[in-house]
Amino acid sequence: MSRLPLPKPIIDNLENIEKTNTENYKTPNFAPNDYTSSIEFLKQYNGNKATFESYRREIEKLLQWSWLIENTSILKLKRLDIENYISFCLNPPKSWIGTKRVSRFIDRNGIRIANHKWRPFVATVNKRDFKHGDLPDKHNYQLSKKSIREIFTVLGSFYNYLLIDEKVASNPVALIKQKSKYLQKRQQQATVMRLSEKQWQTCLEVTRELADHNPEKHERTLFILSALYLLYLRISELVSNDRWTPMMKHFYRKADGSWWFKVVGKGNKLREIAVSDDMLSALKRYREKLNLSSLPSPNDKNYLLSKDKGKGEITDTRHIRRLIQYCFDKTINKLRENKLFLEADAMESATVHWLRHTGISDDINKRGRPLPHVRDDAGHSSSAITDRYNDVELKERYKSAKNKKLIPKNESNHFSNEKKESNEK
């Protein structure tokens, strides 16, 4: 069997998307048409960096498979081809798998060149295993169910676009009738990952202590923690990007006295989030440490989160992740000091996004907040998504199962009487 060609990146970032890189391949004459069609589709998402990157990832992988493995145009792929492609993604060749995420292209003497370390598939390990010394291994690569669903979503949308543009005669993805065979069937929806009551209380306590002892560094951390939990924010909604720059003035008061926070989030959608009294108190405390007025005015020009050094707003989520991870690590240590070892071990897998999940879950299950209210504040596209956080039925099911016996009570008494009579004989 001949050695498979190594893939090279094809599509650059938004700033350099017009630069055609098909010369990286010894491609047939159909490659430019495929590339142009892909770029035209992706340019629709130039106002949403996250969506652009996820769509680029899936379309670029399809291009590489179609060109390098099948030697055919993506405009000629049929239903069976797409099924073969998905099977390929489930078990890609080891030479196509990397062990860390790297940039597709690098600058060298002012010229953009392909990064030879880049691979279309990346093996990962979970956060907890990584902390204990486990490293990604391409031999253990496994495509998650979420990634499989993303393939169907992105390619389905892409071929719909090509169909409307009359570049293909049909959508081969839509013709796959048994998509479920690629996904493990579940009786229930996936468990929502969140902090337990003890983990959250300890984390909040630890972060408040950090803010009290070092306000210059950690008052902002305490505010971030509060916003992620109380406003259900995604970490990307706290940093400046092409679509939105979070400002203090985005906390605002309506004529009826209620306070709201507006943000542009997932899907480039603007939403208004109801601000609780505790969130308003957290904002006041944060602004006091910044030597600002108690609450922002509509003309407040201060960034919501400013850089530690220099001027300007925070634009990178990695900085926020590091701050929250520091709090998580302190929390884990505190839980172990209190001999809560199971809680500590479980929290090693926690990520920043768990704070959003925790806030949503607590409001539904502990505070009884109406699902439609939580849905709108969280920016969920449907109530079905919000309902995943509802534990009431699961708790009732566990409660009814908790005291089940190997031998039901009546039968147990009957069994004891029979044994007694046998002994007497």
Coordinates of C-alpha atoms in Angstrom, one line a residue:
M1 CA 0.0 0.0 0.0
S2 CA 1.4 3.4 -1.0
R3 CA 2.1 5.9 1.7
L4 CA -0.7 8.5 2.2
P5 CA 0.2 12.1 1.4
L6 CA 0.6 14.4 4.4
P7 CA -2.1 17.0 4.6
K8 CA -1.2 20.7 4.7
P9 CA -3.4 23.6 5.7
I10 CA -5.5 25.1 2.9
I11 CA -7.6 27.9 4.3
D12 CA -6.0 30.8 6.3
N13 CA -7.6 32.9 9.0
L14 CA -10.1 35.7 8.3
E15 CA -7.5 38.3 7.8
N16 CA -5.7 36.2 5.1
I17 CA -8.6 34.2 3.7
E18 CA -8.3 35.7 0.2
K19 CA -4.8 34.1 -0.1
T20 CA -5.2 30.9 -2.1
N21 CA -3.0 28.1 -0.9
T22 CA -4.0 25.3 -3.2
E23 CA -0.4 25.4 -4.5
N24 CA 0.5 23.4 -1.4
Y25 CA -1.0 20.4 -3.2
K26 CA -0.4 18.6 -6.4
T27 CA -4.0 19.0 -7.2
P28 CA -6.1 18.3 -10.3
N29 CA -7.7 21.1 -12.2
F30 CA -10.9 21.0 -10.1
A31 CA -9.1 22.2 -6.9
P32 CA -9.6 26.0 -7.6
N33 CA -13.3 25.6 -8.0
D34 CA -13.6 23.6 -4.8
Y35 CA -11.5 26.2 -3.0
T36 CA -13.4 29.2 -4.3
S37 CA -16.8 27.6 -3.4
S38 CA -15.5 27.0 0.1
I39 CA -14.2 30.5 0.6
E40 CA -17.4 32.1 -0.6
F41 CA -19.3 30.0 1.9
L42 CA -17.0 30.7 4.8
K43 CA -16.9 34.5 4.1
Q44 CA -20.5 34.6 5.3
Y45 CA -19.2 34.1 8.8
N46 CA -16.6 36.9 8.8
G47 CA -18.5 38.6 11.7
N48 CA -18.3 35.5 13.9
K49 CA -14.8 34.2 14.5
A50 CA -15.8 31.2 16.5
T51 CA -18.3 30.0 13.9
F52 CA -15.9 30.7 11.1
E53 CA -13.2 28.6 12.7
S54 CA -15.4 25.6 13.4
Y55 CA -16.9 25.6 9.9
R56 CA -13.4 26.1 8.3
R57 CA -12.1 23.1 10.3
E58 CA -14.8 20.7 8.9
I59 CA -14.7 22.0 5.3
E60 CA -10.9 21.9 5.2
K61 CA -10.9 18.3 6.4
L62 CA -13.4 17.4 3.7
L63 CA -11.2 19.1 1.0
Q64 CA -8.1 17.2 2.1
W65 CA -9.9 13.9 2.1
S66 CA -11.5 14.5 -1.2
W67 CA -8.3 15.8 -2.9
L68 CA -5.7 13.6 -1.3
I69 CA -7.5 10.3 -0.6
E70 CA -10.3 10.2 -3.3
N71 CA -8.8 12.5 -5.9
T72 CA -12.1 14.0 -6.7
S73 CA -14.0 17.3 -6.4
I74 CA -16.2 18.0 -3.3
L75 CA -18.8 19.1 -5.9
K76 CA -19.1 15.5 -7.1
L77 CA -19.4 13.8 -3.8
K78 CA -22.5 11.6 -3.3
R79 CA -24.2 10.1 -0.2
L80 CA -22.0 7.1 -0.1
D81 CA -18.9 9.3 -0.4
I82 CA -20.0 11.3 2.6
E83 CA -20.6 8.1 4.6
N84 CA -17.1 6.9 3.6
Y85 CA -15.7 10.3 4.7
I86 CA -17.3 10.1 8.1
S87 CA -15.9 6.5 8.5
F88 CA -12.5 8.0 7.6
C89 CA -12.9 10.7 10.3
L90 CA -13.7 8.0 12.9
N91 CA -10.4 6.3 12.2
P92 CA -8.0 8.7 10.4
P93 CA -4.5 7.6 9.5
K94 CA -2.0 8.2 12.3
S95 CA 0.0 10.5 10.0
W96 CA -3.0 12.9 9.9
I97 CA -3.3 13.1 13.7
G98 CA -1.4 15.7 15.8
T99 CA -1.0 15.8 19.6
K100 CA -1.4 19.5 20.0
R101 CA -3.2 22.4 18.4
V102 CA -0.9 24.7 16.3
S103 CA -1.4 27.5 13.9
R104 CA -2.2 26.6 10.3
F105 CA 0.1 29.2 8.9
I106 CA 3.1 31.1 10.2
D107 CA 4.8 34.3 9.1
R108 CA 8.3 34.0 7.7
N109 CA 9.9 37.2 6.4
G110 CA 6.5 38.7 5.8
I111 CA 5.2 35.7 3.9
R112 CA 2.5 33.3 5.1
I113 CA 3.7 29.7 4.8
A114 CA 2.0 26.4 5.8
N115 CA 3.0 25.1 9.3
H116 CA 4.4 21.6 8.7
K117 CA 3.5 20.6 12.3
W118 CA -0.2 21.2 11.7
R119 CA -2.6 18.2 11.4
P120 CA -6.4 18.1 10.6
F121 CA -7.1 15.8 13.6
V122 CA -5.8 16.3 17.1
A123 CA -5.6 13.7 19.9
T124 CA -6.4 15.1 23.4
V125 CA -6.7 14.0 27.0
N126 CA -9.1 15.3 29.5
K127 CA -8.1 18.0 31.9
R128 CA -7.8 15.7 35.0
D129 CA -5.6 13.1 33.3
F130 CA -3.4 15.8 31.9
K131 CA -2.8 17.2 35.4
H132 CA -1.7 13.8 36.4
G133 CA 0.9 13.5 33.7
D134 CA -1.0 11.8 30.9
L135 CA -0.2 13.2 27.4
P136 CA -2.1 13.0 24.2
D137 CA -1.4 9.9 22.1
K138 CA -2.4 9.7 18.5
H139 CA -2.9 5.9 18.9
N140 CA -5.8 6.7 21.4
Y141 CA -7.5 9.2 19.1
Q142 CA -11.3 9.1 19.4
L143 CA -13.8 11.4 17.7
S144 CA -16.4 12.6 20.2
K145 CA -20.1 12.4 19.6
K146 CA -20.3 16.2 19.6
S147 CA -17.6 16.3 16.8
I148 CA -19.6 13.8 14.8
R149 CA -22.8 15.9 15.1
E150 CA -20.7 18.9 14.1
I151 CA -19.6 17.2 10.9
F152 CA -23.3 16.6 9.9
T153 CA -24.3 20.2 10.9
V154 CA -21.5 22.0 9.0
L155 CA -21.4 19.9 5.9
G156 CA -25.2 19.9 5.7
S157 CA -25.2 23.7 5.8
F158 CA -22.4 23.8 3.3
Y159 CA -24.1 21.6 0.7
N160 CA -27.4 23.5 1.2
Y161 CA -25.5 26.6 0.2
L162 CA -23.9 24.9 -2.8
L163 CA -27.4 23.5 -3.8
I164 CA -29.0 27.0 -3.7
D165 CA -26.0 28.3 -5.7
E166 CA -26.6 25.6 -8.2
K167 CA -23.1 24.1 -7.8
V168 CA -24.5 20.7 -6.8
A169 CA -27.6 18.8 -7.8
S170 CA -28.4 17.6 -4.4
N171 CA -27.3 17.7 -0.7
P172 CA -25.5 14.4 -0.1
V173 CA -25.5 14.9 3.7
A174 CA -29.3 15.3 3.8
L175 CA -29.6 12.0 2.0
I176 CA -28.0 10.0 4.8
K177 CA -31.0 8.6 6.5
Q178 CA -29.3 6.7 9.3
K179 CA -27.1 9.3 10.9
S180 CA -27.8 7.6 14.3
K181 CA -25.5 4.7 13.3
Y182 CA -22.6 7.0 13.8
L183 CA -23.8 8.1 17.2
Q184 CA -24.4 6.0 20.3
K185 CA -28.1 6.1 21.3
R186 CA -28.9 7.4 24.7
Q187 CA -32.0 6.9 26.9
Q188 CA -31.3 10.3 28.5
Q189 CA -29.5 13.4 27.5
A190 CA -25.8 13.9 28.4
T191 CA -25.1 14.9 32.0
V192 CA -24.5 18.6 32.4
M193 CA -21.1 19.1 34.0
R194 CA -21.3 21.5 36.9
L195 CA -20.0 22.2 40.4
S196 CA -21.7 20.6 43.5
E197 CA -23.0 22.9 46.2
K198 CA -19.9 22.2 48.4
Q199 CA -17.5 22.8 45.4
W200 CA -19.2 26.1 44.5
Q201 CA -19.4 27.4 48.0
T202 CA -15.8 26.6 48.7
C203 CA -14.7 28.2 45.3
L204 CA -16.6 31.4 46.2
E205 CA -15.1 31.5 49.6
V206 CA -11.6 30.9 48.3
T207 CA -12.0 33.6 45.6
R208 CA -13.3 36.2 48.2
E209 CA -10.3 35.5 50.4
L210 CA -8.0 36.1 47.4
A211 CA -9.8 39.4 46.7
D212 CA -9.6 40.5 50.3
H213 CA -5.9 39.8 50.6
N214 CA -4.9 41.0 47.1
P215 CA -7.6 43.3 45.8
E216 CA -5.5 44.8 43.0
K217 CA -5.1 41.4 41.4
H218 CA -8.2 39.4 42.4
E219 CA -11.1 41.8 42.7
R220 CA -11.5 41.5 39.0
T221 CA -11.3 37.7 39.4
L222 CA -14.1 37.7 41.9
F223 CA -16.2 39.8 39.6
I224 CA -15.5 37.4 36.7
L225 CA -16.5 34.4 38.8
S226 CA -19.7 36.2 39.8
A227 CA -20.6 37.1 36.3
L228 CA -20.0 33.6 34.9
Y229 CA -22.3 32.2 37.6
L230 CA -25.0 34.8 38.0
L231 CA -25.3 36.0 34.4
Y232 CA -24.7 32.5 32.8
L233 CA -22.0 34.1 30.6
R234 CA -19.8 32.1 28.3
I235 CA -16.1 33.0 28.7
S236 CA -16.1 34.4 25.1
E237 CA -18.7 36.9 26.1
L238 CA -16.4 38.6 28.6
V239 CA -13.7 39.4 26.1
S240 CA -13.5 41.9 23.3
N241 CA -13.8 40.5 19.7
D242 CA -14.7 41.5 16.2
R243 CA -18.4 41.6 17.1
W244 CA -18.5 43.2 20.6
T245 CA -16.5 44.9 23.2
P246 CA -18.0 44.5 26.8
M247 CA -18.2 47.9 28.4
M248 CA -19.3 49.0 31.9
K249 CA -22.2 50.9 30.3
H250 CA -23.7 47.6 29.1
F251 CA -25.0 47.3 32.7
Y252 CA -28.0 49.6 32.4
R253 CA -31.1 50.6 34.4
K254 CA -34.6 50.7 32.8
A255 CA -37.3 53.1 33.7
D256 CA -39.0 50.7 36.0
G257 CA -35.8 50.4 38.1
S258 CA -34.7 47.0 36.9
W259 CA -31.1 46.4 35.9
W260 CA -30.0 44.5 32.8
F261 CA -26.8 43.5 31.1
K262 CA -26.6 43.3 27.3
V263 CA -24.1 41.2 25.4
V264 CA -23.5 39.8 21.9
G265 CA -23.0 36.0 22.2
K266 CA -23.1 32.8 20.3
G267 CA -24.5 33.1 16.8
N268 CA -23.8 36.8 16.8
K269 CA -27.1 37.3 18.8
L270 CA -27.6 40.3 21.1
R271 CA -29.4 39.4 24.3
E272 CA -30.5 41.2 27.5
I273 CA -29.8 39.4 30.8
A274 CA -31.7 40.3 34.0
V275 CA -29.2 41.4 36.7
S276 CA -29.9 40.1 40.2
D277 CA -29.3 42.1 43.4
D278 CA -26.2 40.0 44.2
M279 CA -24.8 40.6 40.7
L280 CA -25.4 44.4 41.2
S281 CA -23.5 44.2 44.5
A282 CA -20.6 42.4 42.9
L283 CA -20.5 45.1 40.2
K284 CA -20.5 47.9 42.9
R285 CA -17.7 46.2 44.8
Y286 CA -15.6 45.8 41.6
R287 CA -16.1 49.4 40.5
E288 CA -15.3 50.7 44.0
K289 CA -11.9 49.0 43.8
L290 CA -11.4 50.6 40.4
N291 CA -12.2 54.0 41.9
L292 CA -15.3 54.4 39.8
S293 CA -18.7 55.6 40.7
S294 CA -21.0 53.0 42.4
L295 CA -22.9 52.2 39.2
P296 CA -22.2 53.0 35.5
S297 CA -24.0 55.7 33.5
P298 CA -25.1 55.3 29.9
N299 CA -22.0 57.3 28.9
D300 CA -19.5 55.2 30.9
K301 CA -16.6 54.5 28.5
N302 CA -14.7 52.1 30.7
Y303 CA -14.0 48.6 29.5
L304 CA -15.7 45.9 31.6
L305 CA -12.4 44.0 31.9
S306 CA -9.1 45.8 31.3
K307 CA -5.7 44.4 30.8
D308 CA -3.4 43.9 33.8
K309 CA -0.7 45.9 32.2
G310 CA -0.9 48.6 29.6
K311 CA -4.1 50.0 28.2
G312 CA -7.0 48.4 26.5
E313 CA -9.5 45.6 26.9
I314 CA -8.9 41.9 27.4
T315 CA -9.1 40.2 24.0
D316 CA -7.9 36.7 24.9
T317 CA -9.9 34.1 26.9
R318 CA -6.8 32.3 27.9
H319 CA -6.0 35.0 30.5
I320 CA -9.5 34.5 32.1
R321 CA -9.1 30.7 32.0
R322 CA -5.8 31.0 33.9
L323 CA -7.4 33.2 36.6
I324 CA -10.3 30.9 37.2
Q325 CA -8.1 27.8 37.1
Y326 CA -6.0 29.4 39.8
C327 CA -9.2 29.7 41.9
F328 CA -10.1 26.1 41.1
D329 CA -6.7 24.8 42.2
K330 CA -7.0 26.7 45.5
T331 CA -10.5 25.3 45.9
I332 CA -9.3 21.7 45.4
N333 CA -6.6 22.2 48.0
K334 CA -9.1 23.6 50.4
L335 CA -11.5 20.7 49.9
R336 CA -8.7 18.2 50.6
E337 CA -7.7 20.2 53.8
N338 CA -11.3 19.7 54.9
K339 CA -11.1 15.9 54.0
L340 CA -13.6 16.2 51.2
F341 CA -11.5 14.0 48.9
L342 CA -14.3 12.9 46.6
E343 CA -15.3 16.5 46.0
A344 CA -11.7 17.5 45.4
D345 CA -11.0 14.7 42.9
A346 CA -14.2 15.4 41.0
M347 CA -13.3 19.1 40.7
E348 CA -10.0 18.4 38.9
S349 CA -12.1 18.0 35.7
A350 CA -13.8 21.3 36.1
T351 CA -13.5 24.0 33.4
V352 CA -14.6 27.6 33.3
H353 CA -17.7 26.7 31.4
W354 CA -18.9 24.7 34.5
L355 CA -19.6 28.0 36.2
R356 CA -22.3 28.9 33.6
H357 CA -23.8 25.4 33.9
T358 CA -23.8 25.7 37.7
G359 CA -25.6 29.0 37.7
I360 CA -28.2 27.7 35.3
S361 CA -28.7 24.5 37.2
D362 CA -28.9 26.2 40.6
D363 CA -31.5 28.7 39.4
I364 CA -33.7 25.9 38.0
N365 CA -33.3 23.3 40.7
K366 CA -32.7 25.3 43.9
R367 CA -34.4 28.6 43.3
G368 CA -37.3 27.4 41.1
R369 CA -36.7 30.1 38.5
P370 CA -39.1 29.6 35.5
L371 CA -37.5 27.8 32.6
P372 CA -38.4 30.4 29.9
H373 CA -36.7 33.1 32.0
V374 CA -33.5 31.0 32.4
R375 CA -33.6 30.1 28.7
D376 CA -33.7 33.8 27.6
D377 CA -31.0 34.9 30.0
A378 CA -28.8 32.0 29.0
G379 CA -29.3 32.6 25.3
H380 CA -30.5 29.1 24.6
S381 CA -32.2 28.6 21.2
S382 CA -35.0 26.4 22.7
S383 CA -36.5 25.4 26.0
A384 CA -35.4 21.8 25.3
I385 CA -31.8 22.9 25.8
T386 CA -32.6 24.6 29.1
D387 CA -34.6 21.6 30.3
R388 CA -31.4 19.5 30.3
Y389 CA -30.4 21.3 33.5
N390 CA -33.6 20.3 35.2
D391 CA -32.8 17.5 37.8
V392 CA -36.2 17.3 39.4
E393 CA -37.3 14.1 37.5
L394 CA -33.9 12.5 38.0
K395 CA -33.9 13.2 41.7
E396 CA -37.4 11.7 42.1
R397 CA -36.4 8.7 40.1
Y398 CA -33.4 8.1 42.3
K399 CA -35.5 8.7 45.4
S400 CA -37.9 6.0 44.3
A401 CA -35.1 3.6 43.6
K402 CA -32.9 4.3 46.6
N403 CA -34.5 1.8 49.0
K404 CA -35.1 -1.1 46.6
K405 CA -34.2 -4.5 48.1
L406 CA -33.0 -7.7 46.7
I407 CA -36.0 -9.3 48.2
P408 CA -39.2 -7.2 48.5
K409 CA -40.4 -6.7 52.1
N410 CA -43.5 -9.1 51.9
E411 CA -41.5 -11.8 50.2
S412 CA -38.7 -11.3 52.7
N413 CA -41.1 -12.0 55.6
H414 CA -42.4 -15.0 53.8
F415 CA -38.9 -16.3 53.2
S416 CA -38.0 -15.9 56.9
N417 CA -41.1 -17.8 58.0
E418 CA -40.4 -20.7 55.7
K419 CA -36.8 -20.8 57.0
K420 CA -38.0 -20.8 60.6
E421 CA -40.5 -23.6 59.9
S422 CA -37.8 -25.7 58.2
N423 CA -35.5 -25.3 61.2
E424 CA -38.3 -26.3 63.6
K425 CA -38.8 -29.5 61.7

